[in-house]
Short mmCIF file of C-alpha atoms in Angstrom, two decimals:
data_model
loop_
_atom_site.label_atom_id
_atom_site.label_comp_id
_atom_site.label_asym_id
_atom_site.label_seq_id
_atom_site.Cartn_x
_atom_site.Cartn_y
_atom_site.Cartn_z
CA MET A 981 -18.48 4.07 28.76
CA ASP A 982 -18.70 2.37 25.40
CA ALA A 983 -21.65 4.39 24.14
CA VAL A 984 -22.61 7.83 22.89
CA ARG A 985 -25.71 9.79 23.97
CA ILE A 986 -27.11 12.25 21.45
CA TYR A 987 -29.85 14.83 21.98
CA GLY A 988 -31.08 15.30 18.44
CA GLY A 989 -32.33 18.32 16.56
CA ASN A 990 -29.34 20.68 16.46
CA ARG A 991 -28.02 21.89 13.14
CA LEU A 992 -24.29 21.44 12.64
CA CYS A 993 -22.57 24.73 11.88
CA GLY A 994 -18.97 25.90 11.79
CA GLN A 995 -15.70 24.37 10.67
CA THR A 996 -13.87 21.12 11.33
CA THR A 997 -10.52 19.85 10.09
CA ILE A 998 -10.53 16.45 8.42
CA GLN A 999 -8.11 13.97 10.01
CA GLY A 1000 -5.49 11.91 8.21
CA SER A 1001 -6.70 8.88 6.31
CA LYS A 1002 -7.07 5.62 8.22
CA ASN A 1003 -6.96 3.55 5.06
CA ALA A 1004 -3.76 5.24 3.92
CA SER A 1005 -2.03 5.26 7.32
CA LEU A 1006 -2.28 1.51 7.94
CA PRO A 1007 -0.50 0.27 4.78
CA ILE A 1008 2.07 3.07 5.05
CA LEU A 1009 2.87 2.03 8.62
CA ALA A 1010 3.18 -1.55 7.37
CA ALA A 1011 5.51 -0.32 4.62
CA THR A 1012 7.96 1.08 7.19
CA LEU A 1013 8.97 -2.55 7.83
CA LEU A 1014 10.68 -2.51 4.44
CA ILE A 1015 13.03 0.28 5.52
CA GLU A 1016 15.95 0.01 7.92
CA GLY A 1017 16.05 3.14 10.04
CA THR A 1018 13.47 5.69 11.18
CA CYS A 1019 10.50 6.88 9.11
CA GLU A 1020 8.34 9.80 10.22
CA ILE A 1021 4.65 9.68 9.31
CA GLU A 1022 2.88 13.02 9.60
CA ASN A 1023 -0.89 13.55 9.96
CA CYS A 1024 -1.32 9.99 11.25
CA PRO A 1025 -4.78 9.81 12.87
CA ASP A 1026 -5.08 9.02 16.57
CA ILE A 1027 -7.57 6.16 16.23
CA SER A 1028 -7.71 2.63 17.61
CA ASP A 1029 -6.88 0.90 14.30
CA VAL A 1030 -3.65 2.89 14.09
CA TYR A 1031 -2.96 2.06 17.75
CA HIS A 1032 -3.30 -1.65 16.98
CA MET A 1033 -0.94 -1.33 14.02
CA GLN A 1034 1.59 0.48 16.21
CA ARG A 1035 1.27 -2.33 18.75
CA LEU A 1036 1.88 -4.94 16.06
CA LEU A 1037 5.01 -3.11 14.92
CA THR A 1038 6.24 -2.89 18.52
CA SER A 1039 5.63 -6.61 19.05
CA LEU A 1040 7.91 -7.28 16.08
CA GLY A 1041 10.76 -5.40 17.73
CA CYS A 1042 10.27 -1.98 16.14
CA SER A 1043 10.40 1.24 18.13
CA VAL A 1044 7.23 3.32 17.69
CA GLU A 1045 6.74 6.80 19.13
CA ARG A 1046 3.83 9.20 18.74
CA GLU A 1047 4.17 12.96 19.15
CA GLY A 1048 0.83 14.59 18.38
CA MET A 1049 -0.06 13.59 14.83
CA LEU A 1050 3.52 12.49 14.04
CA VAL A 1051 4.44 8.81 14.35
CA ARG A 1052 8.08 7.69 14.22
CA VAL A 1053 8.86 4.08 13.38
CA ASN A 1054 12.37 2.71 13.77
CA THR A 1055 12.65 -0.83 12.38
CA GLU A 1056 16.33 -1.46 13.17
CA GLY A 1057 15.31 -3.69 16.09
CA LEU A 1058 13.05 -5.93 13.99
CA SER A 1059 13.49 -9.34 15.58
CA GLU A 1060 10.19 -11.18 15.53
CA CYS A 1061 8.10 -12.46 12.64
CA ASP A 1062 5.25 -13.88 14.71
CA MET A 1063 2.38 -11.47 15.36
CA PRO A 1064 0.32 -11.50 18.60
CA SER A 1065 -3.05 -13.12 18.04
CA ASP A 1066 -5.00 -10.57 20.10
CA SER A 1067 -4.10 -7.72 17.73
CA VAL A 1068 -4.28 -9.80 14.55
CA GLY A 1069 -7.69 -11.09 15.58
CA VAL A 1070 -9.27 -7.64 15.93
CA MET A 1071 -7.83 -5.93 12.87
CA ARG A 1072 -8.33 -7.18 9.35
CA SER A 1073 -5.60 -4.96 7.91
CA SER A 1074 -2.91 -6.90 9.80
CA ILE A 1075 -2.76 -9.11 6.70
CA MET A 1076 -0.90 -6.33 4.86
CA LEU A 1077 2.10 -6.92 7.13
CA LEU A 1078 2.55 -10.27 5.42
CA GLY A 1079 4.09 -8.97 2.19
CA ALA A 1080 6.30 -6.46 4.00
CA LEU A 1081 7.64 -9.00 6.50
CA LEU A 1082 8.38 -11.55 3.79
CA ALA A 1083 10.27 -8.90 1.82
CA ARG A 1084 12.28 -7.75 4.85
CA ALA A 1085 12.73 -10.90 6.95
CA GLY A 1086 11.80 -13.81 4.70
CA SER A 1087 9.38 -15.48 7.09
CA VAL A 1088 6.24 -14.86 9.11
CA CYS A 1089 3.70 -16.81 11.16
CA MET A 1090 0.28 -15.39 11.97
CA GLU A 1091 -3.28 -16.33 12.79
CA TYR A 1092 -5.97 -15.62 10.24
CA PRO A 1093 -6.97 -11.93 10.57
CA GLY A 1094 -10.34 -10.90 11.96
CA GLY A 1095 -12.07 -7.62 12.66
CA CYS A 1096 -14.59 -7.60 9.83
CA VAL A 1097 -18.34 -8.28 9.96
CA ILE A 1098 -19.40 -6.60 6.72
CA GLY A 1099 -18.19 -9.37 4.44
CA ALA A 1100 -16.09 -12.48 4.08
CA ARG A 1101 -12.98 -10.85 2.59
CA PRO A 1102 -11.16 -14.20 2.26
CA ILE A 1103 -7.36 -14.08 2.28
CA GLY A 1104 -6.98 -16.94 -0.18
CA LEU A 1105 -6.05 -14.60 -3.03
CA HIS A 1106 -3.31 -13.04 -0.86
CA LEU A 1107 -1.73 -16.42 -0.18
CA GLN A 1108 -2.20 -17.69 -3.73
CA SER A 1109 -0.53 -14.59 -5.16
CA LEU A 1110 2.43 -14.71 -2.76
CA ARG A 1111 3.00 -18.35 -3.65
CA ARG A 1112 3.53 -17.20 -7.23
CA MET A 1113 6.36 -14.98 -5.94
CA GLY A 1114 8.14 -18.03 -4.50
CA VAL A 1115 6.68 -18.09 -1.00
CA VAL A 1116 6.19 -21.46 0.68
CA ILE A 1117 3.07 -21.32 2.85
CA GLU A 1118 1.95 -23.96 5.33
CA GLU A 1119 -1.70 -23.48 6.28
CA GLN A 1120 -3.19 -24.73 9.53
CA PRO A 1121 -6.72 -24.47 10.99
CA GLN A 1122 -5.96 -21.32 13.02
CA GLY A 1123 -3.28 -19.66 10.90
CA PHE A 1124 -0.31 -20.15 8.64
CA CYS A 1125 3.47 -19.84 8.32
CA ALA A 1126 5.14 -18.41 5.22
CA GLU A 1127 8.79 -18.48 4.19
CA VAL A 1128 10.87 -17.36 1.21
CA THR A 1129 14.57 -16.87 0.45
CA ARG A 1130 13.92 -13.93 -1.84
CA LEU A 1131 10.71 -12.86 -3.44
CA LYS A 1132 10.50 -13.11 -7.24
CA GLY A 1133 8.64 -10.68 -9.47
CA ALA A 1134 5.56 -12.02 -11.27
CA VAL A 1135 2.75 -10.93 -13.56
CA PHE A 1136 -0.65 -10.96 -11.86
CA ARG A 1137 -3.98 -10.98 -13.66
CA LEU A 1138 -6.29 -10.75 -10.68
CA PRO A 1139 -9.82 -12.18 -10.92
CA PHE A 1140 -11.28 -9.03 -9.37
CA VAL A 1141 -10.13 -5.68 -8.02
CA SER A 1142 -8.95 -5.94 -4.41
CA VAL A 1143 -7.51 -3.08 -2.36
CA GLY A 1144 -5.93 -5.47 0.16
CA VAL A 1145 -4.32 -7.72 -2.42
CA THR A 1146 -3.00 -4.73 -4.36
CA GLU A 1147 -1.43 -3.35 -1.16
CA ASN A 1148 0.11 -6.67 -0.17
CA LEU A 1149 1.60 -7.30 -3.61
CA LEU A 1150 3.00 -3.75 -3.73
CA LEU A 1151 4.73 -4.27 -0.39
CA ALA A 1152 6.09 -7.63 -1.48
CA ALA A 1153 7.21 -6.48 -4.92
CA VAL A 1154 9.25 -3.34 -4.19
CA LEU A 1155 12.21 -5.39 -2.87
CA ALA A 1156 11.59 -8.47 -5.03
CA GLU A 1157 13.92 -9.67 -7.74
CA GLY A 1158 12.75 -8.58 -11.18
CA VAL A 1159 9.53 -6.91 -12.33
CA THR A 1160 6.02 -7.35 -10.95
CA VAL A 1161 2.84 -6.37 -12.80
CA ILE A 1162 -0.52 -6.05 -11.04
CA GLU A 1163 -3.74 -5.75 -13.02
CA PRO A 1164 -6.44 -4.90 -12.49
CA ALA A 1165 -4.91 -2.97 -9.61
CA ALA A 1166 -7.05 -1.02 -7.15
CA ARG A 1167 -7.02 2.71 -7.93
CA GLU A 1168 -8.13 4.06 -4.55
CA PRO A 1169 -6.44 7.28 -3.33
CA GLU A 1170 -5.04 5.24 -0.43
CA ILE A 1171 -3.22 2.98 -2.92
CA GLN A 1172 -1.85 6.08 -4.60
CA ALA A 1173 -0.62 7.39 -1.23
CA LEU A 1174 1.16 4.08 -0.59
CA CYS A 1175 2.84 4.33 -4.01
CA ASP A 1176 3.91 7.89 -3.22
CA PHE A 1177 5.43 6.81 0.10
CA LEU A 1178 7.29 3.89 -1.45
CA ASN A 1179 8.56 5.89 -4.43
CA LEU A 1180 9.77 8.63 -2.09
CA ALA A 1181 11.73 5.92 -0.24
CA GLY A 1182 13.39 4.77 -3.47
CA ALA A 1183 10.95 2.24 -4.94
CA ARG A 1184 10.28 2.16 -8.69
CA ILE A 1185 6.52 1.96 -9.16
CA GLU A 1186 4.91 2.96 -12.44
CA GLY A 1187 1.22 3.46 -13.17
CA ARG A 1188 0.16 5.27 -9.98
CA GLY A 1189 -3.58 5.94 -10.14
CA SER A 1190 -4.19 3.49 -12.99
CA ASP A 1191 -5.44 -0.10 -12.98
CA ARG A 1192 -2.03 -1.40 -14.06
CA LEU A 1193 0.93 -1.12 -11.70
CA VAL A 1194 4.45 -2.06 -12.74
CA ILE A 1195 7.00 -2.47 -9.95
CA HIS A 1196 10.71 -2.76 -10.66
CA GLY A 1197 12.33 -4.39 -7.65
CA VAL A 1198 15.15 -2.49 -5.94
CA GLU A 1199 17.80 -3.62 -3.45
CA LYS A 1200 17.03 -1.20 -0.65
CA LEU A 1201 14.72 1.61 0.48
CA ARG A 1202 15.70 4.67 2.50
CA PRO A 1203 14.01 6.30 5.54
CA VAL A 1204 11.65 9.18 4.68
CA ARG A 1205 9.25 11.70 6.20
CA PHE A 1206 5.78 11.50 4.66
CA ARG A 1207 2.45 13.25 5.23
CA VAL A 1208 -0.71 11.14 5.15
CA PRO A 1209 -3.50 12.69 3.04
CA ALA A 1210 -6.86 13.63 4.54
CA ASP A 1211 -9.53 10.97 5.01
CA ARG A 1212 -12.16 11.13 2.27
CA ILE A 1213 -14.50 8.79 4.16
CA VAL A 1214 -14.43 10.91 7.31
CA ALA A 1215 -15.05 13.99 5.16
CA GLY A 1216 -18.02 12.25 3.54
CA THR A 1217 -19.42 11.28 6.94
CA TYR A 1218 -19.37 14.88 8.18
CA LEU A 1219 -20.89 15.94 4.86
CA CYS A 1220 -23.81 13.54 5.46
CA ALA A 1221 -24.21 14.73 9.04
CA CYS A 1222 -24.47 18.29 7.76
CA MET A 1223 -27.06 17.25 5.16
CA CYS A 1224 -29.13 15.34 7.70
CA THR A 1225 -29.22 18.19 10.24
CA GLY A 1226 -29.69 20.93 7.66
CA GLY A 1227 -26.51 22.67 8.75
CA SER A 1228 -23.64 24.51 7.14
CA VAL A 1229 -20.08 23.27 7.72
CA PHE A 1230 -16.69 23.93 6.15
CA LEU A 1231 -14.65 20.74 5.92
CA GLN A 1232 -11.07 21.99 6.22
CA ASP A 1233 -8.52 19.93 4.25
CA ALA A 1234 -11.19 17.65 2.76
CA PRO A 1235 -9.61 15.90 -0.27
CA VAL A 1236 -11.85 17.37 -2.97
CA GLN A 1237 -9.99 15.62 -5.79
CA ASP A 1238 -10.77 12.20 -4.28
CA MET A 1239 -14.49 12.79 -3.64
CA GLU A 1240 -15.99 13.42 -7.06
CA SER A 1241 -18.62 10.66 -6.91
CA VAL A 1242 -19.56 11.51 -3.31
CA LEU A 1243 -19.99 15.20 -4.06
CA GLU A 1244 -21.99 14.44 -7.19
CA HIS A 1245 -24.48 12.29 -5.25
CA ALA A 1246 -24.73 14.88 -2.45
CA ARG A 1247 -25.60 17.54 -5.01
CA ARG A 1248 -28.21 15.26 -6.58
CA MET A 1249 -29.83 14.99 -3.15
CA GLY A 1250 -30.08 18.76 -2.88
CA ALA A 1251 -27.02 19.73 -0.86
CA SER A 1252 -25.13 22.86 -1.81
CA ILE A 1253 -21.43 22.07 -2.26
CA ASP A 1254 -18.73 24.68 -2.80
CA CYS A 1255 -15.20 23.39 -3.30
CA ALA A 1256 -12.02 25.34 -2.61
CA GLU A 1257 -8.33 24.48 -2.54
CA ASP A 1258 -8.41 24.09 1.23
CA GLY A 1259 -11.68 22.23 1.68
CA ILE A 1260 -15.40 21.93 1.04
CA LEU A 1261 -18.29 24.13 2.22
CA VAL A 1262 -21.45 22.05 2.69
CA ASN A 1263 -24.89 23.61 3.09
CA GLY A 1264 -27.47 20.93 3.76
CA ARG A 1265 -30.50 23.12 4.35
CA ALA A 1266 -31.89 22.48 0.86
CA HIS A 1267 -31.56 18.72 1.29
CA ALA A 1268 -35.06 17.36 0.78
CA GLY A 1269 -37.31 15.87 -1.82
CA ARG A 1270 -34.67 14.64 -4.23
CA ILE A 1271 -34.73 11.07 -5.54
CA CYS A 1272 -31.31 9.44 -5.41
CA VAL A 1273 -30.07 6.13 -6.74
CA LEU A 1274 -26.52 5.04 -6.03
CA ARG A 1275 -24.42 1.97 -6.65
CA THR A 1276 -21.24 1.25 -4.73
CA GLY A 1277 -18.10 0.14 -6.50
CA CYS A 1278 -14.33 0.35 -6.68
CA TYR A 1279 -12.79 3.80 -6.97
CA PRO A 1280 -13.61 6.11 -8.70
CA GLU A 1281 -17.17 4.82 -8.22
CA PHE A 1282 -19.17 5.54 -5.06
CA PRO A 1283 -17.31 4.18 -1.99
CA THR A 1284 -18.93 1.38 -0.04
CA ASP A 1285 -17.62 2.97 3.18
CA LEU A 1286 -20.07 5.87 2.70
CA GLN A 1287 -23.07 3.75 1.79
CA SER A 1288 -24.45 3.73 5.37
CA PRO A 1289 -24.21 7.51 5.99
CA PHE A 1290 -25.88 8.18 2.63
CA MET A 1291 -28.61 5.68 3.54
CA VAL A 1292 -29.38 7.85 6.56
CA ALA A 1293 -29.49 10.96 4.36
CA MET A 1294 -31.89 9.20 1.99
CA ALA A 1295 -34.06 8.06 4.91
CA LEU A 1296 -34.46 11.72 5.91
CA SER A 1297 -35.00 13.10 2.40
CA GLY A 1298 -38.77 12.75 2.29
CA CYS A 1299 -38.36 10.98 -1.02
CA ARG A 1300 -37.54 7.52 -2.32
CA GLY A 1301 -33.99 6.27 -2.69
CA GLN A 1302 -32.20 3.15 -3.77
CA ILE A 1303 -28.76 1.73 -2.92
CA GLU A 1304 -27.15 -1.20 -4.69
CA GLU A 1305 -24.23 -2.67 -2.72
CA THR A 1306 -21.75 -4.48 -4.97
CA VAL A 1307 -18.66 -4.68 -2.74
CA PHE A 1308 -19.61 -6.35 0.58
CA GLU A 1309 -22.41 -8.84 1.01
CA ASN A 1310 -23.26 -7.89 4.60
CA ARG A 1311 -23.20 -4.11 4.59
CA PHE A 1312 -26.88 -3.53 5.37
CA ARG A 1313 -26.54 -4.42 9.06
CA ILE A 1314 -27.57 -0.88 9.95
CA VAL A 1315 -31.10 -1.30 8.55
CA PRO A 1316 -32.78 -2.95 11.59
CA GLU A 1317 -31.26 -0.26 13.83
CA LEU A 1318 -32.55 2.56 11.61
CA ALA A 1319 -35.97 0.88 11.66
CA LYS A 1320 -36.02 1.42 15.46
CA MET A 1321 -35.72 5.13 14.70
CA GLY A 1322 -38.62 5.09 12.24
CA ALA A 1323 -36.82 4.60 8.92
CA ASP A 1324 -38.68 2.68 6.20
CA ILE A 1325 -36.10 0.54 4.38
CA CYS A 1326 -36.65 -2.72 2.52
CA ILE A 1327 -33.80 -5.05 1.53
CA GLN A 1328 -34.05 -7.23 -1.55
CA GLY A 1329 -30.85 -9.11 -2.31
CA ASN A 1330 -28.02 -6.59 -2.56
CA THR A 1331 -30.33 -3.59 -2.96
CA ALA A 1332 -31.91 -1.35 -0.33
CA TYR A 1333 -35.10 0.54 -1.14
CA ILE A 1334 -35.62 3.60 1.06
CA ASP A 1335 -38.96 5.35 1.49
CA GLY A 1336 -37.75 8.63 2.92
CA CYS A 1337 -39.47 10.46 5.76
CA ARG A 1338 -39.00 13.94 7.21
CA ARG A 1339 -37.87 12.96 10.68
CA LEU A 1340 -36.54 10.09 12.75
CA ARG A 1341 -37.11 9.48 16.45
CA GLY A 1342 -34.58 8.85 19.16
CA ALA A 1343 -33.84 5.26 20.15
CA ILE A 1344 -31.23 2.95 21.65
CA VAL A 1345 -29.32 1.47 18.73
CA HIS A 1346 -26.26 -0.73 18.44
CA ALA A 1347 -23.22 -0.17 16.25
CA GLN A 1348 -22.00 -3.41 14.70
CA GLU A 1349 -19.17 -2.10 12.55
CA LEU A 1350 -17.19 1.08 11.92
CA ARG A 1351 -19.05 2.96 9.19
CA GLY A 1352 -22.48 1.79 10.26
CA GLY A 1353 -21.76 3.05 13.77
CA ALA A 1354 -20.85 6.51 12.47
CA ALA A 1355 -24.02 6.50 10.36
CA LEU A 1356 -26.14 5.75 13.43
CA VAL A 1357 -24.60 8.76 15.16
CA THR A 1358 -25.51 10.81 12.08
CA ALA A 1359 -29.11 9.57 12.28
CA ALA A 1360 -29.27 10.40 15.98
CA LEU A 1361 -28.06 13.95 15.35
CA ALA A 1362 -31.11 14.54 13.15
CA ALA A 1363 -33.64 12.55 15.20
CA GLU A 1364 -36.25 13.97 17.57
CA GLY A 1365 -35.45 13.19 21.19
CA THR A 1366 -32.56 11.30 22.75
CA SER A 1367 -30.62 8.42 21.24
CA ILE A 1368 -27.92 6.15 22.59
CA VAL A 1369 -25.49 4.47 20.20
CA THR A 1370 -23.73 1.55 21.87
CA ASN A 1371 -20.44 -0.16 20.94
CA ARG A 1372 -18.58 3.11 20.48
CA HIS A 1373 -15.34 1.14 20.11
CA TYR A 1374 -16.30 0.35 16.52
CA ILE A 1375 -16.53 4.06 15.73
CA ASP A 1376 -13.23 4.77 17.49
CA ARG A 1377 -11.52 2.49 14.98
CA GLY A 1378 -11.71 5.18 12.32
CA TYR A 1379 -12.95 8.51 13.72
CA GLU A 1380 -10.73 10.77 15.76
CA ASP A 1381 -12.44 12.61 18.65
CA LEU A 1382 -15.85 12.28 16.98
CA VAL A 1383 -17.82 13.38 20.05
CA LEU A 1384 -15.65 16.46 20.66
CA ARG A 1385 -15.65 17.51 17.01
CA LEU A 1386 -19.41 17.18 16.67
CA ARG A 1387 -19.90 19.12 19.91
CA GLU A 1388 -17.73 21.92 18.51
CA LEU A 1389 -20.11 22.04 15.52
CA GLY A 1390 -23.12 22.47 17.80
CA ALA A 1391 -24.23 18.91 18.41
CA ALA A 1392 -25.61 17.94 21.84
CA ILE A 1393 -23.58 14.79 22.29
CA GLU A 1394 -21.69 13.13 25.12
CA LEU A 1395 -20.06 9.88 26.15
CA ALA A 1396 -22.43 7.49 27.91
#
């Protein structure tokens, strides 16, 4: 049962609570390796990517327990620095364990991470940067081994903004000797959450939320209890689903402050958006006939992770739209699948030109990655007839109980 069957045409109405952020949870769980003792991570989403991270931590000798949305990680038993290839191979974010393990244990061996089809995301910059902190790295065809006596602070002038490299250098730098400077640093809310977690544990990180981070190395961090913020990408996906079905949904706990660009583009497309302290009310019934042009980029620009759901909304707008993808070179994999449903989308280089229609038709379509899979479900919700979206395991990587939550909002959807 690795598929979802959707009977399209129902408007989504009601309220749903936005889960904790996947992209914040993973580096925070990796950061627990820096701390001897037990950390408690609240609002940690119950998704497969988090499960794989928990499994990696367990394989290293840590004790990991889940109680509802609370995850406890005790690292006192840390004994291994070699990560199992089956988990590393399916999850790209396993690379962020590298900086934390080098800071805590001084050595690590791992295969090259996998789990990504939307772009190359080479790890060369990770390894190059860690070498500048004194790490000796021996690369082999299938993986590498890294070793260091103690990490040394360094000044980094990165050739481009990278969320993963920023995370890895943060994790390496907090226990390093001396001062580390990262610029341009990624400014994503998930980076800010990682800084908050580390500072709460006793790190000295300056520049949170800016493109210049200064980390003063400390000798030790202390165990903490920390709450993961809500997932802005999940909130944006439900927002698009509401727009596409012409529904009205309150997104409880949606992180309004982190979604400015997303909300601005939704309003341009005709959606009614009302923001409150505890969430966002979306009314998508006016969504039609509005031209929209968007360009993805690093935060605070429009997030590449919401490019696919917004493509679906544009395809249903009855008007022309245009999307320029500047982050990942292979993020238009959803286009042939949407074409099966009647969408008219033309790709030229890194730009998609959408000739919007008023309705899509049901079809059997195949998810090939996380966000594209969720976007196909969104398209199916609005389509006439029945659709089947295969490869549900991609969607499960980042969306908690998607079928149940959509059903509670009035969708006719079931596992298939």
